[in-house]
Amino acid sequence: AKESVLNVCMDAKHHKTKPGPEGALHGQCAPWKDHACCTAETSTGAHQDQSYLYNFNWNHCGVMPEKCKQHFIQDTCLYECSPNLGPWIDQVDNSWRRERILNVPLCKEDCDLWWEACKDAVTCRENWHKGWNWTTGTNRCPRGSICQPFKYVFPRPADLCEKIWSNSYKYTTEHQGGGRCIQMWFDPANGNPNVAVAKYYAQNGGDASPAPRAVLLLLPAALLSLL
Ligand SMILES: Nc1nc(=O)c2nc(CNc3ccc(C(=O)N[C@@H](CCC(=O)O)C(=O)O)cc3)cnc2[nH]1
C-alpha cells in the first residue's frame, strides 16, 4: 500500500503541514478536531460569508439560502480539514496553491443532498474557481453572465459536485458507510469513516474504476501472449 498518501495535508493556501489534534474546531468542522489539516482559525473562516480564506462571496446572485450554505460550509470543512484526501492530491501551479484534490469519490448521499438543498439557489457560473470579476476584492459575476437557479446551471447532482470546483469531486453511486466513498457529513461518535476509504484507495489506486488499470496492466500482457 502507498502509506505515503495516508494522513497527509495538501500543500495549499491554508493547510497545516501535517495533520494533528486541534482542541476545538468551529461548528460544522468539529468532526475533524482529533486529527485535522485545518487550524481553529480556518474552521471559523469556513463559516463566514466572504471570509479571509478566499474572500469568496456565496451571495453573488442574491442571498444563498441557509440550507444550501450549510453544504458549502461542509465542503469547506472537508477541503480544509480532512487528512484523508491523500490518494487524490494532484500537483498544480495555481497562483494560490501548489496542490489540489482531483476526482475524490464523493458518496452519493452527500452529492444528492447538496444538490437538493441548492437547486433553487442562484449563480452565474458553473466553475467557481475561475472567471470572476475580482476588482472589488470579492468575486462578482463577470459582465455578460446571467444569474440562474442551480437546477439549470447544474441539471444533475453530478454536474454540481464535479464542475463547481474543477473536478475536486467525482460523483459516485457508492453509499455512506460502505467504505468506498468519501463523506462530507459524518457523525464523529463512530470515528471518521474516511480513514478506511483513503486506505482502500491507497491500495487500489485513487481511480475508482478498475478500467484504466486493466488497460495498462492486463491488455499489454494479453497482447504479448499472442507473440
Ligand atoms: N472541494 C473543494 N475543492 C476546492 O478545490 C475548493 N477550492 C476552494 C477555493 N476557492 C477559490 C475560488 C476562486 C479563487 C480565485 O481566485 N479565482 C480566480 C483565478 C485565480 C487563479 O487561478 O489564478 C478567478 O479567476 O476567479 C480562488 C479560490 C474552496 N473550496 C473548495 N472545495
mmCIF file of C-alpha atoms and ligand atoms in Angstrom:
data_model
loop_
_atom_site.group_PDB
_atom_site.id
_atom_site.type_symbol
_atom_site.label_atom_id
_atom_site.label_comp_id
_atom_site.label_asym_id
_atom_site.label_seq_id
_atom_site.Cartn_x
_atom_site.Cartn_y
_atom_site.Cartn_z
ATOM 1 C CA ALA A 1 0.000 0.000 0.000
ATOM 2 C CA LYS A 2 1.118 3.544 -0.655
ATOM 3 C CA GLU A 3 1.392 4.604 3.005
ATOM 4 C CA SER A 4 2.758 7.985 1.904
ATOM 5 C CA VAL A 5 -0.707 9.181 0.829
ATOM 6 C CA LEU A 6 -2.308 8.379 4.200
ATOM 7 C CA ASN A 7 -2.562 11.001 6.942
ATOM 8 C CA VAL A 8 -1.352 13.927 4.870
ATOM 9 C CA CYS A 9 -2.341 17.527 4.230
ATOM 10 C CA MET A 10 -2.219 19.073 0.783
ATOM 11 C CA ASP A 11 0.177 21.935 0.154
ATOM 12 C CA ALA A 12 -2.453 24.609 -0.411
ATOM 13 C CA LYS A 13 -3.394 28.058 0.856
ATOM 14 C CA HIS A 14 -4.389 27.395 4.469
ATOM 15 C CA HIS A 15 -3.498 23.768 5.213
ATOM 16 C CA LYS A 16 -1.206 22.772 8.068
ATOM 17 C CA THR A 17 1.980 20.937 7.011
ATOM 18 C CA LYS A 18 0.762 17.795 8.735
ATOM 19 C CA PRO A 19 -2.433 16.673 10.447
ATOM 20 C CA GLY A 20 -2.820 16.769 14.193
ATOM 21 C CA PRO A 21 -5.294 17.365 17.008
ATOM 22 C CA GLU A 22 -6.957 20.762 17.420
ATOM 23 C CA GLY A 23 -8.516 21.369 20.826
ATOM 24 C CA ALA A 24 -11.666 22.686 19.194
ATOM 25 C CA LEU A 25 -12.825 23.304 15.655
ATOM 26 C CA HIS A 26 -15.733 25.594 14.884
ATOM 27 C CA GLY A 27 -19.290 24.383 14.222
ATOM 28 C CA GLN A 28 -19.593 22.021 11.279
ATOM 29 C CA CYS A 29 -15.808 21.422 11.197
ATOM 30 C CA ALA A 30 -15.868 19.881 14.715
ATOM 31 C CA PRO A 31 -15.908 16.246 13.422
ATOM 32 C CA TRP A 32 -12.254 16.683 12.333
ATOM 33 C CA LYS A 33 -10.943 18.109 15.648
ATOM 34 C CA ASP A 34 -8.995 15.000 16.762
ATOM 35 C CA HIS A 35 -6.988 14.839 13.547
ATOM 36 C CA ALA A 36 -7.160 17.842 11.232
ATOM 37 C CA CYS A 37 -5.336 19.684 8.461
ATOM 38 C CA CYS A 38 -7.077 22.945 9.424
ATOM 39 C CA THR A 39 -6.446 25.293 12.332
ATOM 40 C CA ALA A 40 -9.229 26.573 14.580
ATOM 41 C CA GLU A 41 -8.951 29.928 12.792
ATOM 42 C CA THR A 42 -9.508 28.293 9.391
ATOM 43 C CA SER A 43 -12.527 26.411 10.759
ATOM 44 C CA THR A 44 -14.046 29.695 11.907
ATOM 45 C CA GLY A 45 -13.396 31.247 8.485
ATOM 46 C CA ALA A 46 -15.195 28.313 6.877
ATOM 47 C CA HIS A 47 -18.437 29.529 8.467
ATOM 48 C CA GLN A 48 -18.212 33.203 7.482
ATOM 49 C CA ASP A 49 -19.561 34.984 4.419
ATOM 50 C CA GLN A 50 -16.642 36.440 2.450
ATOM 51 C CA SER A 51 -14.123 35.155 4.987
ATOM 52 C CA TYR A 52 -10.397 35.845 4.767
ATOM 53 C CA LEU A 53 -9.936 32.290 3.396
ATOM 54 C CA TYR A 54 -10.649 33.174 -0.256
ATOM 55 C CA ASN A 55 -12.764 36.371 0.041
ATOM 56 C CA PHE A 56 -15.368 34.250 -1.686
ATOM 57 C CA ASN A 57 -18.889 35.636 -1.872
ATOM 58 C CA TRP A 58 -21.588 32.938 -1.774
ATOM 59 C CA ASN A 59 -24.204 35.672 -2.335
ATOM 60 C CA HIS A 60 -23.041 36.754 -5.810
ATOM 61 C CA CYS A 61 -26.578 36.369 -7.241
ATOM 62 C CA GLY A 62 -28.577 37.334 -4.146
ATOM 63 C CA VAL A 63 -28.505 35.724 -0.727
ATOM 64 C CA MET A 64 -27.749 31.987 -0.753
ATOM 65 C CA PRO A 65 -30.430 30.087 1.217
ATOM 66 C CA GLU A 66 -29.196 28.923 4.638
ATOM 67 C CA LYS A 67 -29.897 25.221 3.932
ATOM 68 C CA CYS A 68 -27.722 25.425 0.804
ATOM 69 C CA LYS A 69 -24.943 27.373 2.516
ATOM 70 C CA GLN A 70 -24.626 24.592 5.118
ATOM 71 C CA HIS A 71 -23.439 22.250 2.368
ATOM 72 C CA PHE A 72 -20.860 24.772 1.124
ATOM 73 C CA ILE A 73 -19.625 25.159 4.718
ATOM 74 C CA GLN A 74 -19.356 21.370 4.988
ATOM 75 C CA ASP A 75 -17.449 21.241 1.681
ATOM 76 C CA THR A 76 -15.070 23.894 3.038
ATOM 77 C CA CYS A 77 -14.575 21.891 6.274
ATOM 78 C CA LEU A 78 -13.792 18.688 4.339
ATOM 79 C CA TYR A 79 -11.495 20.524 1.903
ATOM 80 C CA GLU A 80 -9.568 22.415 4.600
ATOM 81 C CA CYS A 81 -9.601 19.879 7.465
ATOM 82 C CA SER A 82 -9.581 16.329 6.075
ATOM 83 C CA PRO A 83 -6.319 14.356 6.431
ATOM 84 C CA ASN A 84 -7.815 11.563 4.288
ATOM 85 C CA LEU A 85 -7.689 13.060 0.789
ATOM 86 C CA GLY A 86 -4.090 12.000 0.036
ATOM 87 C CA PRO A 87 -4.926 9.446 -2.694
ATOM 88 C CA TRP A 88 -6.448 12.287 -4.748
ATOM 89 C CA ILE A 89 -3.843 15.018 -4.243
ATOM 90 C CA ASP A 90 -2.527 16.408 -7.512
ATOM 91 C CA GLN A 91 0.252 18.914 -8.225
ATOM 92 C CA VAL A 92 -0.823 22.223 -9.775
ATOM 93 C CA ASP A 93 0.700 25.611 -10.457
ATOM 94 C CA ASN A 94 -2.185 27.796 -9.345
ATOM 95 C CA SER A 95 -1.155 31.231 -8.050
ATOM 96 C CA TRP A 96 -2.696 30.323 -4.676
ATOM 97 C CA ARG A 97 -1.820 26.651 -4.104
ATOM 98 C CA ARG A 98 0.733 24.009 -5.113
ATOM 99 C CA GLU A 99 -1.563 21.028 -4.655
ATOM 100 C CA ARG A 100 -5.267 20.367 -5.211
ATOM 101 C CA ILE A 101 -7.650 17.414 -4.912
ATOM 102 C CA LEU A 102 -8.857 15.699 -8.085
ATOM 103 C CA ASN A 103 -11.717 13.185 -8.513
ATOM 104 C CA VAL A 104 -12.341 12.464 -4.817
ATOM 105 C CA PRO A 105 -15.134 9.813 -4.921
ATOM 106 C CA LEU A 106 -17.925 11.597 -3.071
ATOM 107 C CA CYS A 107 -20.711 9.488 -1.552
ATOM 108 C CA LYS A 108 -24.000 9.618 -3.467
ATOM 109 C CA GLU A 109 -25.910 10.914 -0.433
ATOM 110 C CA ASP A 110 -23.508 13.819 0.110
ATOM 111 C CA CYS A 111 -23.819 14.955 -3.500
ATOM 112 C CA ASP A 112 -27.567 14.341 -3.879
ATOM 113 C CA LEU A 113 -28.438 16.186 -0.635
ATOM 114 C CA TRP A 114 -26.137 19.099 -1.578
ATOM 115 C CA TRP A 115 -27.906 19.425 -4.954
ATOM 116 C CA GLU A 116 -31.373 19.088 -3.395
ATOM 117 C CA ALA A 117 -30.627 21.845 -0.838
ATOM 118 C CA CYS A 118 -29.216 24.174 -3.505
ATOM 119 C CA LYS A 119 -31.372 23.505 -6.583
ATOM 120 C CA ASP A 120 -33.236 26.831 -6.164
ATOM 121 C CA ALA A 121 -30.170 28.858 -5.113
ATOM 122 C CA VAL A 122 -28.852 31.137 -7.849
ATOM 123 C CA THR A 123 -25.452 31.530 -9.539
ATOM 124 C CA CYS A 124 -23.894 32.945 -12.705
ATOM 125 C CA ARG A 125 -21.035 30.434 -13.015
ATOM 126 C CA GLU A 126 -20.596 26.686 -13.363
ATOM 127 C CA ASN A 127 -16.913 26.645 -12.301
ATOM 128 C CA TRP A 128 -16.449 28.700 -9.135
ATOM 129 C CA HIS A 129 -12.647 28.552 -9.290
ATOM 130 C CA LYS A 130 -12.297 30.747 -12.360
ATOM 131 C CA GLY A 131 -13.528 33.669 -14.365
ATOM 132 C CA TRP A 132 -14.891 36.008 -11.681
ATOM 133 C CA ASN A 133 -14.581 39.779 -11.594
ATOM 134 C CA TRP A 134 -12.361 40.436 -8.535
ATOM 135 C CA THR A 135 -11.950 44.218 -8.998
ATOM 136 C CA THR A 136 -13.839 44.978 -5.763
ATOM 137 C CA GLY A 137 -11.790 42.431 -3.759
ATOM 138 C CA THR A 138 -14.511 39.791 -3.775
ATOM 139 C CA ASN A 139 -15.900 37.714 -6.611
ATOM 140 C CA ARG A 140 -18.688 39.276 -8.632
ATOM 141 C CA CYS A 141 -20.394 37.895 -11.734
ATOM 142 C CA PRO A 142 -18.431 38.765 -14.868
ATOM 143 C CA ARG A 143 -20.020 41.109 -17.407
ATOM 144 C CA GLY A 144 -22.377 39.285 -19.740
ATOM 145 C CA SER A 145 -23.093 36.378 -17.369
ATOM 146 C CA ILE A 146 -26.602 35.761 -16.077
ATOM 147 C CA CYS A 147 -27.857 34.598 -12.694
ATOM 148 C CA GLN A 148 -29.819 31.338 -12.946
ATOM 149 C CA PRO A 149 -31.057 28.710 -10.497
ATOM 150 C CA PHE A 150 -28.584 25.905 -9.781
ATOM 151 C CA LYS A 151 -31.028 23.391 -11.306
ATOM 152 C CA TYR A 152 -30.447 24.962 -14.745
ATOM 153 C CA VAL A 153 -26.694 25.565 -14.325
ATOM 154 C CA PHE A 154 -26.224 22.063 -12.828
ATOM 155 C CA PRO A 155 -29.039 19.868 -14.215
ATOM 156 C CA ARG A 156 -27.980 16.759 -12.262
ATOM 157 C CA PRO A 157 -26.293 16.346 -8.855
ATOM 158 C CA ALA A 158 -23.124 15.096 -10.604
ATOM 159 C CA ASP A 159 -22.888 18.384 -12.539
ATOM 160 C CA LEU A 160 -22.815 20.350 -9.286
ATOM 161 C CA CYS A 161 -20.390 18.167 -7.359
ATOM 162 C CA GLU A 162 -17.953 17.673 -10.232
ATOM 163 C CA LYS A 163 -17.995 21.001 -12.027
ATOM 164 C CA ILE A 164 -18.222 23.602 -9.259
ATOM 165 C CA TRP A 165 -14.642 23.045 -8.002
ATOM 166 C CA SER A 166 -12.983 21.883 -11.249
ATOM 167 C CA ASN A 167 -13.426 18.143 -10.633
ATOM 168 C CA SER A 168 -12.325 18.113 -6.990
ATOM 169 C CA TYR A 169 -15.061 15.505 -6.647
ATOM 170 C CA LYS A 170 -16.199 12.575 -8.724
ATOM 171 C CA TYR A 171 -19.866 11.659 -8.389
ATOM 172 C CA THR A 172 -20.344 8.025 -7.364
ATOM 173 C CA THR A 173 -23.231 5.659 -6.710
ATOM 174 C CA GLU A 174 -21.380 4.389 -3.618
ATOM 175 C CA HIS A 175 -23.170 4.817 -0.298
ATOM 176 C CA GLN A 176 -22.154 6.341 3.028
ATOM 177 C CA GLY A 177 -20.736 3.730 5.400
ATOM 178 C CA GLY A 178 -19.697 1.337 2.607
ATOM 179 C CA GLY A 179 -16.016 2.234 2.790
ATOM 180 C CA ARG A 180 -15.767 3.113 -0.902
ATOM 181 C CA CYS A 181 -16.621 6.830 -0.937
ATOM 182 C CA ILE A 182 -15.624 9.977 0.934
ATOM 183 C CA GLN A 183 -18.244 11.557 3.225
ATOM 184 C CA MET A 184 -18.564 15.317 3.688
ATOM 185 C CA TRP A 185 -21.015 14.644 6.515
ATOM 186 C CA PHE A 186 -20.367 12.092 9.275
ATOM 187 C CA ASP A 187 -21.019 11.530 12.961
ATOM 188 C CA PRO A 188 -17.643 11.567 14.749
ATOM 189 C CA ALA A 189 -19.108 9.386 17.537
ATOM 190 C CA ASN A 190 -18.354 6.418 15.241
ATOM 191 C CA GLY A 191 -14.917 7.663 14.195
ATOM 192 C CA ASN A 192 -14.013 9.195 10.832
ATOM 193 C CA PRO A 193 -15.278 6.863 8.054
ATOM 194 C CA ASN A 194 -12.907 8.439 5.524
ATOM 195 C CA VAL A 195 -9.843 6.849 7.172
ATOM 196 C CA ALA A 196 -10.788 3.412 5.802
ATOM 197 C CA VAL A 197 -11.764 4.875 2.417
ATOM 198 C CA ALA A 198 -8.337 6.508 1.968
ATOM 199 C CA LYS A 199 -6.677 3.209 2.968
ATOM 200 C CA TYR A 200 -8.721 1.304 0.406
ATOM 201 C CA TYR A 201 -7.894 3.671 -2.448
ATOM 202 C CA ALA A 202 -4.226 3.956 -1.408
ATOM 203 C CA GLN A 203 -4.052 0.214 -2.076
ATOM 204 C CA ASN A 204 -6.276 0.038 -5.123
ATOM 205 C CA GLY A 205 -5.384 3.301 -6.870
ATOM 206 C CA GLY A 206 -7.009 6.691 -6.478
ATOM 207 C CA ASP A 207 -9.177 5.982 -9.508
ATOM 208 C CA ALA A 208 -12.477 4.376 -8.527
ATOM 209 C CA SER A 209 -12.792 2.437 -11.796
ATOM 210 C CA PRO A 210 -10.556 -0.549 -12.483
ATOM 211 C CA ALA A 211 -10.678 0.036 -16.255
ATOM 212 C CA PRO A 212 -7.541 2.191 -16.675
ATOM 213 C CA ARG A 213 -5.517 -0.315 -14.616
ATOM 214 C CA ALA A 214 -6.856 -3.192 -16.692
ATOM 215 C CA VAL A 215 -5.875 -1.406 -19.881
ATOM 216 C CA LEU A 216 -2.403 -0.579 -18.604
ATOM 217 C CA LEU A 217 -1.560 -3.892 -16.966
ATOM 218 C CA LEU A 218 -3.721 -6.638 -18.466
ATOM 219 C CA LEU A 219 -4.026 -5.598 -22.099
ATOM 220 C CA PRO A 220 -0.258 -5.412 -22.792
ATOM 221 C CA ALA A 221 0.110 -8.856 -21.161
ATOM 222 C CA ALA A 222 -2.665 -10.238 -23.368
ATOM 223 C CA LEU A 223 -1.015 -8.786 -26.494
ATOM 224 C CA LEU A 224 2.406 -10.192 -25.519
ATOM 225 C CA SER A 225 0.918 -13.653 -25.106
ATOM 226 C CA LEU A 226 -0.098 -13.553 -28.788
ATOM 227 C CA LEU A 227 3.558 -13.335 -29.906
HETATM 228 N N1 LIG B 1 -13.965 20.671 -2.606
HETATM 229 C C1 LIG B 1 -13.314 21.824 -2.818
HETATM 230 N N2 LIG B 1 -12.303 21.849 -3.709
HETATM 231 C C2 LIG B 1 -11.646 23.001 -3.968
HETATM 232 O O1 LIG B 1 -10.698 22.992 -4.793
HETATM 233 C C3 LIG B 1 -12.019 24.191 -3.284
HETATM 234 N N3 LIG B 1 -11.405 25.371 -3.523
HETATM 235 C C4 LIG B 1 -11.826 26.466 -2.866
HETATM 236 C C5 LIG B 1 -11.133 27.770 -3.149
HETATM 237 N N4 LIG B 1 -11.934 28.637 -3.950
HETATM 238 C C6 LIG B 1 -11.397 29.660 -4.769
HETATM 239 C C7 LIG B 1 -12.229 30.287 -5.710
HETATM 240 C C8 LIG B 1 -11.723 31.274 -6.567
HETATM 241 C C9 LIG B 1 -10.385 31.639 -6.498
HETATM 242 C C10 LIG B 1 -9.811 32.648 -7.437
HETATM 243 O O2 LIG B 1 -9.018 33.495 -7.050
HETATM 244 N N5 LIG B 1 -10.160 32.582 -8.737
HETATM 245 C C11 LIG B 1 -9.615 33.451 -9.805
HETATM 246 C C12 LIG B 1 -8.491 32.763 -10.549
HETATM 247 C C13 LIG B 1 -7.290 32.551 -9.678
HETATM 248 C C14 LIG B 1 -6.180 31.745 -10.361
HETATM 249 O O3 LIG B 1 -6.402 30.587 -10.761
HETATM 250 O O4 LIG B 1 -5.070 32.294 -10.524
HETATM 251 C C15 LIG B 1 -10.742 33.781 -10.811
HETATM 252 O O5 LIG B 1 -10.455 33.981 -11.989
HETATM 253 O O6 LIG B 1 -11.882 33.883 -10.418
HETATM 254 C C16 LIG B 1 -9.556 31.030 -5.543
HETATM 255 C C17 LIG B 1 -10.068 30.037 -4.692
HETATM 256 C C18 LIG B 1 -12.860 26.393 -1.929
HETATM 257 N N6 LIG B 1 -13.483 25.222 -1.675
HETATM 258 C C19 LIG B 1 -13.088 24.117 -2.358
HETATM 259 N N7 LIG B 1 -13.711 22.922 -2.142
#
